[in-house]
One Martini backbone bead per residue (centre of mass of N, CA, C, O) as a GRO file, in nm:
protein
  108
    1MET     BB    1  -1.870   4.128   1.519
    2SER     BB    2  -2.176   4.082   1.384
    3ILE     BB    3  -2.378   4.165   1.099
    4THR     BB    4  -2.702   4.287   1.111
    5THR     BB    5  -3.044   4.332   0.937
    6CYS     BB    6  -3.316   4.481   1.065
    7PRO     BB    7  -3.648   4.424   1.010
    8THR     BB    8  -3.743   4.670   1.105
    9CYS     BB    9  -3.520   4.923   1.140
   10THR     BB   10  -3.285   4.894   0.896
   11ASN     BB   11  -3.038   4.842   1.085
   12ASP     BB   12  -2.710   4.780   1.194
   13THR     BB   13  -2.630   4.479   1.387
   14HIS     BB   14  -2.408   4.426   1.638
   15TRP     BB   15  -2.264   4.108   1.733
   16SER     BB   16  -2.246   3.842   1.954
   17TRP     BB   17  -2.267   3.535   2.033
   18ILE     BB   18  -2.220   3.539   2.365
   19GLU     BB   19  -2.522   3.671   2.385
   20ALA     BB   20  -2.667   3.370   2.400
   21PHE     BB   21  -2.533   3.373   2.726
   22ASP     BB   22  -2.694   3.628   2.797
   23LYS     BB   23  -2.923   3.814   3.013
   24PHE     BB   24  -2.805   4.103   2.876
   25GLY     BB   25  -2.841   4.061   2.587
   26PHE     BB   26  -2.908   4.200   2.391
   27CYS     BB   27  -3.040   4.461   2.504
   28ASP     BB   28  -3.203   4.269   2.717
   29GLY     BB   29  -3.403   4.201   2.449
   30ASP     BB   30  -3.445   4.453   2.258
   31GLY     BB   31  -3.302   4.348   2.051
   32LEU     BB   32  -3.160   4.162   1.832
   33VAL     BB   33  -3.241   3.831   1.865
   34MET     BB   34  -2.998   3.565   1.801
   35THR     BB   35  -2.996   3.291   1.947
   36GLU     BB   36  -3.151   3.076   1.730
   37HIS     BB   37  -2.878   3.101   1.544
   38VAL     BB   38  -2.723   2.976   1.724
   39ALA     BB   39  -2.818   2.703   1.771
   40ASP     BB   40  -2.843   2.642   1.474
   41ALA     BB   41  -2.526   2.564   1.475
   42LEU     BB   42  -2.489   2.365   1.673
   43ARG     BB   43  -2.712   2.172   1.573
   44GLY     BB   44  -2.565   2.133   1.293
   45HIS     BB   45  -2.313   1.981   1.480
   46GLY     BB   46  -2.520   1.783   1.692
   47TYR     BB   47  -2.623   1.973   1.896
   48THR     BB   48  -2.811   1.995   2.165
   49VAL     BB   49  -3.034   2.266   2.240
   50THR     BB   50  -3.122   2.493   2.473
   51ALA     BB   51  -3.394   2.778   2.467
   52GLU     BB   52  -3.463   3.007   2.712
   53PRO     BB   53  -3.678   3.221   2.870
   54TRP     BB   54  -3.552   3.558   3.014
   55GLY     BB   55  -3.760   3.706   3.111
   56CYS     BB   56  -3.982   3.844   2.905
   57HIS     BB   57  -3.761   3.881   2.634
   58ASN     BB   58  -3.535   3.684   2.665
   59VAL     BB   59  -3.278   3.453   2.526
   60THR     BB   60  -3.128   3.150   2.622
   61ILE     BB   61  -2.844   2.910   2.670
   62THR     BB   62  -2.902   2.614   2.884
   63SER     BB   63  -2.768   2.410   2.677
   64ILE     BB   64  -2.542   2.135   2.568
   65LYS     BB   65  -2.569   1.826   2.375
   66THR     BB   66  -2.434   1.539   2.308
   67LYS     BB   67  -2.514   1.277   2.118
   68LYS     BB   68  -2.485   1.126   2.426
   69GLY     BB   69  -2.577   1.390   2.651
   70LYS     BB   70  -2.365   1.531   2.715
   71GLU     BB   71  -2.300   1.795   2.913
   72LEU     BB   72  -2.114   2.142   2.847
   73ILE     BB   73  -2.252   2.263   3.074
   74PRO     BB   74  -2.171   2.347   3.360
   75ALA     BB   75  -2.333   2.311   3.669
   76ARG     BB   76  -2.146   2.556   3.792
   77THR     BB   77  -2.285   2.782   3.615
   78ASN     BB   78  -2.414   3.102   3.618
   79LEU     BB   79  -2.673   3.157   3.420
   80GLY     BB   80  -2.625   3.455   3.210
   81TYR     BB   81  -2.333   3.517   3.341
   82ASP     BB   82  -2.117   3.416   3.267
   83ASP     BB   83  -1.837   3.335   3.048
   84PRO     BB   84  -1.819   3.121   2.791
   85LEU     BB   85  -1.499   3.153   2.787
   86ASN     BB   86  -1.504   2.968   3.045
   87TYR     BB   87  -1.691   2.700   2.992
   88LEU     BB   88  -1.631   2.623   2.709
   89PRO     BB   89  -1.551   2.442   2.509
   90LYS     BB   90  -1.336   2.481   2.283
   91ARG     BB   91  -1.488   2.401   2.026
   92ILE     BB   92  -1.696   2.570   2.030
   93ILE     BB   93  -1.574   2.846   2.023
   94LYS     BB   94  -1.477   2.796   1.720
   95MET     BB   95  -1.735   2.736   1.585
   96LEU     BB   96  -1.838   3.028   1.644
   97ASP     BB   97  -1.663   3.200   1.556
   98GLU     BB   98  -1.667   3.109   1.270
   99ALA     BB   99  -2.014   3.126   1.202
  100PHE     BB  100  -1.950   3.457   1.397
  101PRO     BB  101  -1.766   3.666   1.257
  102GLU     BB  102  -1.564   3.901   1.229
  103CYS     BB  103  -1.780   4.131   1.018
  104GLY     BB  104  -2.008   3.897   0.963
  105GLU     BB  105  -2.262   3.829   0.773
  106VAL     BB  106  -2.617   3.789   0.933
  107GLU     BB  107  -2.947   3.652   0.817
  108PRO     BB  108  -3.238   3.701   1.007
   0.00000   0.00000   0.00000
C-alpha cells in the first residue's frame, strides 16, 4: 500500500491504487480519495482516463482508453465492484504497481 499524509488530519493514510476502481474505495469516499492521482499516472503514460463521482462522495475510474481510442476496461465489467486485477491489461497493472509501490510515499 502507498502512504500519503492527509493534509486535513495530518495522519498517514495507507491506500492502494486498486481503490480508485472500487465504489467503496478510500473508506467509501470518506477517507483521503486518491483517484485523480491514479488517473493522472495513467494520463502521464498517454491514456485518456475518465474518473466520475459515484454516489455523493466517492470517485472511481470508469474508462481508460489508448491513444487510438480503444477502451481497456471490458464492457462486461461490473464497474465499481469487479477487481481491476481481473480485468485490466497486465501492462496497466504493472505500470500502476510501479507508480504506487508498497510503502511508497505519494504526495497529496
